[in-house]
XYZ file of C-alpha atoms in Angstrom:
475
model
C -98.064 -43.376 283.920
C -99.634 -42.727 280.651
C -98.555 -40.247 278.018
C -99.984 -36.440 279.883
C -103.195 -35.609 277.183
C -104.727 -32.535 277.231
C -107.879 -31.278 275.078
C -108.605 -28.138 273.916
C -112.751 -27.944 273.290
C -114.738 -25.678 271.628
C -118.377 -25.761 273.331
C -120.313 -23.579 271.101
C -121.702 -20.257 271.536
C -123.682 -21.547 274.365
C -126.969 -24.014 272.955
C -127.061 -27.698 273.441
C -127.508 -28.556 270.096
C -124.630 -26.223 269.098
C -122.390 -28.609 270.596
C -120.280 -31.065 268.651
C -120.453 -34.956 269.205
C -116.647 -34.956 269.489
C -116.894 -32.447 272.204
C -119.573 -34.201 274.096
C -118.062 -37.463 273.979
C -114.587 -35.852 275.037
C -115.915 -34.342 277.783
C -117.776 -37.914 279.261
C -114.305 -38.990 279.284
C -112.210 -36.503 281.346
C -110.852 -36.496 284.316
C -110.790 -33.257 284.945
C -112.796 -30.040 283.158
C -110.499 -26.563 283.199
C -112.666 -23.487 282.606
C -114.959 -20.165 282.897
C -117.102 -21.096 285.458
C -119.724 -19.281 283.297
C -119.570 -22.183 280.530
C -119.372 -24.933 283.346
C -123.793 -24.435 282.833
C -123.862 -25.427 279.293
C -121.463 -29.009 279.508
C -122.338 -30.095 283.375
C -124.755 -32.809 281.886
C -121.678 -34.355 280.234
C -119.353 -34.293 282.738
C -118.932 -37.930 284.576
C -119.534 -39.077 288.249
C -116.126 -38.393 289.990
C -114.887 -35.817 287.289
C -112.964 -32.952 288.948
C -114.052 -29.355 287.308
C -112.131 -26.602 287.998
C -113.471 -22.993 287.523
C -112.000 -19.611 287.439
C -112.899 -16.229 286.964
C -112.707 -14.278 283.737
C -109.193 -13.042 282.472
C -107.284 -15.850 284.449
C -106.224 -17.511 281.380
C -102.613 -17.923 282.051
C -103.766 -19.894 285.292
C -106.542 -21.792 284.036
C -104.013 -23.639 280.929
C -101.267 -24.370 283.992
C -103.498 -25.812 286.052
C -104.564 -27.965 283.192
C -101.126 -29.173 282.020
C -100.133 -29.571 285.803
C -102.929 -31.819 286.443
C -101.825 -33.768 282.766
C -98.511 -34.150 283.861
C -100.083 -36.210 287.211
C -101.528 -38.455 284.386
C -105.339 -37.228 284.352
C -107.468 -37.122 280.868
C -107.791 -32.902 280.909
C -110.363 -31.057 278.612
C -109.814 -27.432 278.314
C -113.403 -25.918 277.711
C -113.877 -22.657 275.361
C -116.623 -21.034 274.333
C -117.308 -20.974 270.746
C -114.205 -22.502 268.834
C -111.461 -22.355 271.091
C -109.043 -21.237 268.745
C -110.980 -18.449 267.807
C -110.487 -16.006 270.603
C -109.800 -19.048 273.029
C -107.929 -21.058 274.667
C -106.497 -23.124 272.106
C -103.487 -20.722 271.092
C -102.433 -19.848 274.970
C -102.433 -24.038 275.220
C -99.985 -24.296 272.406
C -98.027 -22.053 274.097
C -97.778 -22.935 277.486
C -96.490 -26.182 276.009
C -93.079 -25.144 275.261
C -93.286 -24.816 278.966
C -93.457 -28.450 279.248
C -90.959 -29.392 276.905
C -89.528 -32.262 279.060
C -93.053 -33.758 279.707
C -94.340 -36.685 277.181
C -97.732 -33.913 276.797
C -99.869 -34.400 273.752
C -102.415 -31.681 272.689
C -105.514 -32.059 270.945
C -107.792 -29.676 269.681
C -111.491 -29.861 269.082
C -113.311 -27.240 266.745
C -116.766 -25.601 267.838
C -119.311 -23.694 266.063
C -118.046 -19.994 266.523
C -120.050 -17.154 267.750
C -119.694 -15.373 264.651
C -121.149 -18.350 262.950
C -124.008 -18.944 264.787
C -124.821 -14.973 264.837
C -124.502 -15.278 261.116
C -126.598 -18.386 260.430
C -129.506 -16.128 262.732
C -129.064 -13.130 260.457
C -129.437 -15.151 257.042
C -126.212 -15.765 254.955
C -123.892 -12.944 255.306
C -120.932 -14.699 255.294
C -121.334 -16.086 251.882
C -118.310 -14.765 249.945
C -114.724 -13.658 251.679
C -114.725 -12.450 255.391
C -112.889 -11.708 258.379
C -113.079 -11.539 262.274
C -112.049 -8.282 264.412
C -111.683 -8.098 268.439
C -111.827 -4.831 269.368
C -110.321 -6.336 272.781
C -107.497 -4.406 273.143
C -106.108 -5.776 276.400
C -103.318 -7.427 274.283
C -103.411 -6.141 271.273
C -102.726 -2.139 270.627
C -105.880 -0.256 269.810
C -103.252 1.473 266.633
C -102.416 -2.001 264.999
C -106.729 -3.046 265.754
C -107.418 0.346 263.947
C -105.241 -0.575 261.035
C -106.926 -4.231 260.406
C -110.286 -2.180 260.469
C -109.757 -0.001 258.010
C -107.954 -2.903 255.853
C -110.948 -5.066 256.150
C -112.992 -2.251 255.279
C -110.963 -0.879 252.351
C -110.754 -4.392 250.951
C -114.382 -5.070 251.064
C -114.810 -8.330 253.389
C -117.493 -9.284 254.965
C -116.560 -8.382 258.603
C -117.476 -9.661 262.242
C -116.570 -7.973 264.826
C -115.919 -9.280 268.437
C -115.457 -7.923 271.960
C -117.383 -5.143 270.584
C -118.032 -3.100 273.657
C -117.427 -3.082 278.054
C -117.606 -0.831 280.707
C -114.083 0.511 280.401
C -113.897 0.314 276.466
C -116.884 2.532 275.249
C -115.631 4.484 272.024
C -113.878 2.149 269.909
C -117.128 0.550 268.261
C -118.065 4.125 267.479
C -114.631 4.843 265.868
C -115.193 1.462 263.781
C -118.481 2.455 262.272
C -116.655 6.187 261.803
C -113.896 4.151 259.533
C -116.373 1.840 257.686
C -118.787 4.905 256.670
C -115.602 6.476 254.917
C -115.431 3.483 252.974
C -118.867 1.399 252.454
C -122.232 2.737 251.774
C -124.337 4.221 254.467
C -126.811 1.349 253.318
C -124.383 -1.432 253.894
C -126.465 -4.182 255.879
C -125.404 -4.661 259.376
C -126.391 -7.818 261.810
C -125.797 -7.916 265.252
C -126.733 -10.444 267.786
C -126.713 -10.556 271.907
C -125.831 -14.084 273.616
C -126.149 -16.252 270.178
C -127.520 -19.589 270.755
C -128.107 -19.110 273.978
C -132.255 -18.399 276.211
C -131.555 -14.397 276.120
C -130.672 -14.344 272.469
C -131.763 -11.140 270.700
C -131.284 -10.563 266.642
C -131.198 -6.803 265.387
C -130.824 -5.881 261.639
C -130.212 -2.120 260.717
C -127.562 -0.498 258.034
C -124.526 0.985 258.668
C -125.898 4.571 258.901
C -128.489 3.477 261.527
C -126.493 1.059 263.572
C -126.506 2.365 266.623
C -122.965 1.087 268.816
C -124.506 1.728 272.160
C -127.090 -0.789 271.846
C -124.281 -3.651 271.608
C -122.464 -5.227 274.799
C -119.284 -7.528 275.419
C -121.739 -10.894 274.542
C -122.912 -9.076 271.053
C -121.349 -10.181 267.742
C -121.862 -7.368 264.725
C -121.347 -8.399 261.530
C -120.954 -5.653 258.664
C -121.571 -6.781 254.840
C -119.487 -6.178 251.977
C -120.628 -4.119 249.152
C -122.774 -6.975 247.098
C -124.598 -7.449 250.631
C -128.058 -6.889 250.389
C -131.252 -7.725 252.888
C -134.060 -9.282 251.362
C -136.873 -10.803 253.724
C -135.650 -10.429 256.980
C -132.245 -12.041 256.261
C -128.688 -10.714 254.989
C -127.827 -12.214 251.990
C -123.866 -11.777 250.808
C -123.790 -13.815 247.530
C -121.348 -16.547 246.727
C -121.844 -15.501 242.670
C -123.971 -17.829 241.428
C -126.459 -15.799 239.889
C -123.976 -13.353 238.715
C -125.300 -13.426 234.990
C -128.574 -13.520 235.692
C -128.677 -10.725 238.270
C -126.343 -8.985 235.387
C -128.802 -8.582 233.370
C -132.365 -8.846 235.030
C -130.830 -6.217 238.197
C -131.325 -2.970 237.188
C -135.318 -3.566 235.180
C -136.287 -5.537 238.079
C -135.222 -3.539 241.283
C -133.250 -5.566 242.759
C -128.980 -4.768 242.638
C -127.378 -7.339 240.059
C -123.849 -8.238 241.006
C -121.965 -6.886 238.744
C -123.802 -3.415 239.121
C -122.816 -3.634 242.733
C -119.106 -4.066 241.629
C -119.522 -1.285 238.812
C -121.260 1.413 241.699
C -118.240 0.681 244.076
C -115.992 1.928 240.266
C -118.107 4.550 240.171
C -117.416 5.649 243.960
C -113.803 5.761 243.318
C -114.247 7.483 239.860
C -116.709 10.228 241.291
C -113.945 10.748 244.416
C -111.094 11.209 241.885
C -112.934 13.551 239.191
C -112.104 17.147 239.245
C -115.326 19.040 239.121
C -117.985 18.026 241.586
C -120.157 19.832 240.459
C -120.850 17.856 236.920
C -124.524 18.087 236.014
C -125.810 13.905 236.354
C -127.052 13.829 232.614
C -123.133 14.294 231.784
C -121.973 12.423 235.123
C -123.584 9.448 234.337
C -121.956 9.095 231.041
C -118.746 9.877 231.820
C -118.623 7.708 235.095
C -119.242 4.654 232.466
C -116.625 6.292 229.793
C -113.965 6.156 232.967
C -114.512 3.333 234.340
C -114.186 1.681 230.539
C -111.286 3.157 229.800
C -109.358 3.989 233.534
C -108.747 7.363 231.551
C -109.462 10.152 233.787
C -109.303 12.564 230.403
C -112.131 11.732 229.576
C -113.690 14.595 232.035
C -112.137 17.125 229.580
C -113.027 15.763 226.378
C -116.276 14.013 227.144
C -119.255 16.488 225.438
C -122.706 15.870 225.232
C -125.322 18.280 225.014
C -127.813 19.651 227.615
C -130.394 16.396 228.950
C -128.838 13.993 225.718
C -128.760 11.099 228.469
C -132.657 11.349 229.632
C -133.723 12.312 226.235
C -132.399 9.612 224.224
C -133.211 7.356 227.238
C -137.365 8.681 227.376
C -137.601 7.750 223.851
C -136.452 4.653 224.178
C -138.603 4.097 227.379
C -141.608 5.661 225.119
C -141.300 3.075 222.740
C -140.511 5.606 219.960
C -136.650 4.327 219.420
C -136.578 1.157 218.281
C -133.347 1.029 216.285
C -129.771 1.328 217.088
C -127.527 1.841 214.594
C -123.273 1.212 214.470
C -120.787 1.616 212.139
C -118.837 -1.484 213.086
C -120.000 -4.630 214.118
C -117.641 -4.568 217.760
C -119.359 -1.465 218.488
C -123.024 -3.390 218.435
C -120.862 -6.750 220.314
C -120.537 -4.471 223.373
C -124.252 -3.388 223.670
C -126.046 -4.926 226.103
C -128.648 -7.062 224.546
C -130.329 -8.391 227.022
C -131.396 -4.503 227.768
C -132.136 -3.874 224.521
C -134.320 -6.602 224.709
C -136.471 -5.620 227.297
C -136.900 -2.046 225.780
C -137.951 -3.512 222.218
C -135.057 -2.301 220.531
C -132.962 -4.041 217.746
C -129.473 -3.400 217.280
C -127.837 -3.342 213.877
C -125.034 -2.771 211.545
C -125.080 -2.733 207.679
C -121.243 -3.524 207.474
C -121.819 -6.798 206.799
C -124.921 -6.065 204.018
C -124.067 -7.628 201.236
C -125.847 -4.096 199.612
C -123.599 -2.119 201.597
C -120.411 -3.781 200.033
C -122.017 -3.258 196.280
C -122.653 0.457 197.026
C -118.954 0.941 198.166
C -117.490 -0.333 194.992
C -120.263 1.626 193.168
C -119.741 4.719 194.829
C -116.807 4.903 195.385
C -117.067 4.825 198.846
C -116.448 2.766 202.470
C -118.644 0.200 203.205
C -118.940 1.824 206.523
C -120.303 4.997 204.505
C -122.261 2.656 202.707
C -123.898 0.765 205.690
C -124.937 4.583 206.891
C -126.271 5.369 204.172
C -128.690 1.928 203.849
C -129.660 2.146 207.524
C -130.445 6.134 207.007
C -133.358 4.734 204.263
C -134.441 2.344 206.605
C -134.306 3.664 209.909
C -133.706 7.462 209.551
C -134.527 8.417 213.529
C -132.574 6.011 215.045
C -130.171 6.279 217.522
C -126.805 6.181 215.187
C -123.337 4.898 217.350
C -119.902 5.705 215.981
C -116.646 4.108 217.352
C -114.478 3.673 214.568
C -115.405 4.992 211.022
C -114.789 8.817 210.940
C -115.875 8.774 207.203
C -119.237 7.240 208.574
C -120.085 9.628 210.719
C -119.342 12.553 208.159
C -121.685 10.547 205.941
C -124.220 10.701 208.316
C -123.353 14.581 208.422
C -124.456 14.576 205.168
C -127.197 13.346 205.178
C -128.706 15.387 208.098
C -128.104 18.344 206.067
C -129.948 17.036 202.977
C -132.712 16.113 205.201
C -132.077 12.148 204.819
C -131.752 11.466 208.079
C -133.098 12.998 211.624
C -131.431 10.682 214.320
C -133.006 10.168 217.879
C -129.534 10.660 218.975
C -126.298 10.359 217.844
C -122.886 8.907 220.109
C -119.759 10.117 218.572
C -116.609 8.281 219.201
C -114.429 7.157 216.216
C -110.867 7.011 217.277
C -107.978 7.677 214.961
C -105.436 10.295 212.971
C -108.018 10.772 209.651
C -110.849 13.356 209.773
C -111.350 11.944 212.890
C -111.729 15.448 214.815
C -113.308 16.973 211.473
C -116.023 14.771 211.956
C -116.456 15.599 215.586
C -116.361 19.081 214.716
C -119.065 18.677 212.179
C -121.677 16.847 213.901
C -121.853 19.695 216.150
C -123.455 21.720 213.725
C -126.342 20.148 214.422
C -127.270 21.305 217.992
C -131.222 20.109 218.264
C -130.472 16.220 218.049
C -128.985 15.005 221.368
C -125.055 13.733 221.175
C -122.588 12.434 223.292
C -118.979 13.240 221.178
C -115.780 12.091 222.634
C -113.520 15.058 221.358
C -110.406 14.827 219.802
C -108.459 11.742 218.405
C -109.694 9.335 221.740
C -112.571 7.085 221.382
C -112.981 3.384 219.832
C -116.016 0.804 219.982
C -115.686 -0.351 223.258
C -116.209 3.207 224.450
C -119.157 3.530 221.861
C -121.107 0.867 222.967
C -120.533 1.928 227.100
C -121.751 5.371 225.973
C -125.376 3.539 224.896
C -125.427 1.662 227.960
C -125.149 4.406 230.334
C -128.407 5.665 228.291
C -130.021 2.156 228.815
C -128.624 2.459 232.192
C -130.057 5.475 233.232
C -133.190 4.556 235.445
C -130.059 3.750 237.746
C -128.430 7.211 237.257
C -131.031 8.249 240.104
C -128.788 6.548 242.815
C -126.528 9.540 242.221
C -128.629 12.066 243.259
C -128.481 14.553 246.114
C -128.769 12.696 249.370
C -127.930 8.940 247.542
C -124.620 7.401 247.987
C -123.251 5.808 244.628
């Protein structure tokens, strides 16, 4: 007698051409088929003349695998049939082990993969698998609906892509409601959602909704759901969960051209947890927007209490720039203008600069008297007197440009006020106060720096997207 063999085969989720040539030609070549008599439909035309197929009813596992190993151990060629991939929700694992079982028996045990249900759903819906994922049964026969609970809300929390199985029967008719309950506290109501009845097989059916809309009673125990992360999006009839790939280009062409860029998705999910963790819910959006970005820069919740700007500075600054009458933006250092984001600058028509470098600007200083930073203010206030003037690290700038506001040398579009230091730095806060009808954004006290400057401009280039914060509009 031959060495017992048995193999453990995935059929697909149920089409012909789903099925794998490995399978197929493993199947011609048994002696005996062990499985659902439901699947027995989709392989019959493989099964050879004299082959012995033996059926049983759903949730007879346990007896269908010793059946198979007792007809190995006779010395027959058994294939183990499973839906889908086997060891996905299948029959592969309880094979494995039932062998222990056998231990005295010379049994070998192959497996065979298939095309899953939740990849064939998937590959109907679009691409929504495309970046990490994972796959939930809410079966809980053998598993305990309190440890299934947990692995939802860690799949949700973590932000995979998420399939869910066994979704619904006649005796389990809340859990799939409790699911979407979890994932709402934790995704956006927007969050593209795929389901699909009897994948791959005549009575297929496709649905596409959101997470808000999905509706749990129109699912069944033959319906895969798949949920999207938080970069999902649907475009054309298909869910698209992107691998990446685009990631600069979506960067910077996302918010002018409507669609979400990548790394605006993974900034909005910042901003979620920023908005939850604030203090006052209430904060008007022209000074929410700002400070979400000065937060989420910094991971320094203080910046609530010593963020100040004055009433509309955001939208103002923002409408001339979208007007076409601010053209310039001005820095004191040349980080401050590094962390500006050109590429929106661009599209607005508006140059960035910074005199620090001008070989002028280092004359006047040892001329004067003064900092080059002073001087580079006071060359860019005779060339570009309205334009929107950025501060993240020269104090004595910014009391330069004081200056020359009050001699009438200078009338900025706007003015962002965040030099960080011990040295007049709060004096100069203090002063450019004083002039209450150009719009400001002034990080208070000793706190600020150029990387917090240049966020600060582009939550003002940004703004268009500040509307997603609105009454009614999840961030």
């Amino acid at each position: 007698m031959g060495k017992a063999k048995i193999t453990v085969a995935g059929i697909g989720p149920g089409s012909e051409a789903d099925i794998t040539p490995a399978v197929i030609k493993a199947i011609g070549e048994a002696d005996v088929v062990v499985g659902y008599k439901y699947y027995f439909r989709f392989i019959e035309k493989y099964v050879k003349e004299g082959c012995k197929c033996i059926d049983t009813g759903m949730k007879r596992e346990r007896e269908r695998a010793k059946q198979a190993f007792d007809m190995a151990v006779q010395g027959h060629n058994v294939v183990v049939i499973s839906s889908g991939d086997a060891a996905v929700y299948g029959m592969t694992p309880l094979i494995y082990e039932m062998k222990r079982q056998y231990a005295d028996a010379d049994m070998e045990v192959a497996s065979l993969p298939g095309i899953s249900a939740f990849q064939k759903a998937a590959s109907l819906l679009g691409a929504p698998m495309g970046h990490d994922f994972c796959v939930i049964s809410l079966s809980d026969l053998m598993t305990p609906w309190a440890t299934i609970e947990k692995r939802i809300a860690a799949a949700a929390t973590a932000d995979f892509v998420t399939a869910v199985y066994n979704p619904k029967s006649n005796g389990r008719y809340w859990q799939l409601h409790r699911l979407k309950e979890i994932f709402l506290m934790h995704r956006s109501p927007d969050t593209p959602v795929g389901y699909v009845r009897q994948a791959g097989r005549p009575e297929q059916d496709v649905h596409q909704t959101t997470l808000a809309e999905f509706d749990p009673e129109q699912t069944d125990m033959f319906t895969v759901i798949i949920i999207g992360n938080s970069q999902s999006y649907e475009w054309e009839g298909s869910i698209i969960t992107p691998r990446g790939y685009y990631r600069e280009e979506n960067d910077e062409k996302g918010s002018e051209s409507g669609a979400k860029g990548i790394g605006q998705e993974i900034m909005m999910k910042s901003f979620r947890t920023i908005r939850s963790e604030i203090s006052d819910p209430d904060i008007p959006l022209f000074r929410l927007w700002p400070l979400l970005h000065a937060i989420h820069t910094t991971a320094d919740f203080s910046m609530e209490e010593i963020l100040y700007t004055t009433d509309e500075a955001v939208p103002k600054i923002f409408g001339e720039m979208k007007e076409g009458r601010l053209k310039t933006i001005i820095t004191d250092v040349t980080m401050a203008s590094a962390g500006i984001r050109k590429a929106a600058c661009m599209r607005m028509g508006i140059e960035v600069k910074c005199y620090l470098a001008d070989q002028r600007a280092t004359e006047m200083a040892k001329e004067k008297g003064i900092t080059r930073s002073q001087a580079g203010i006071r060359l860019a206030a005779e060339e570009h007197p309205d334009a929107l003037f950025v501060f993240g690290n020269a104090p004595t700038a910014l009391m330069e440009l004081c200056e020359l506001m009050l001699h009438g040398k200078a009338k900025p579009a706007g003015i962002i006020a965040a030099p960080v230091g011990f040295v007049h730095v709060c004096e100069s806060k203090h002063a450019v106060k004083v002039f209450r009808n150009i719009p400001k954004i002034i990080i208070e006290g000793r706190k600020g720096g150029s990387n917090l400057a240049a966020t600060l401009v582009n939550s003002i280039l940004a703004w268009d997207d500040a509307q997603q914060l609105m009454p009614g509009r999840d961030v």
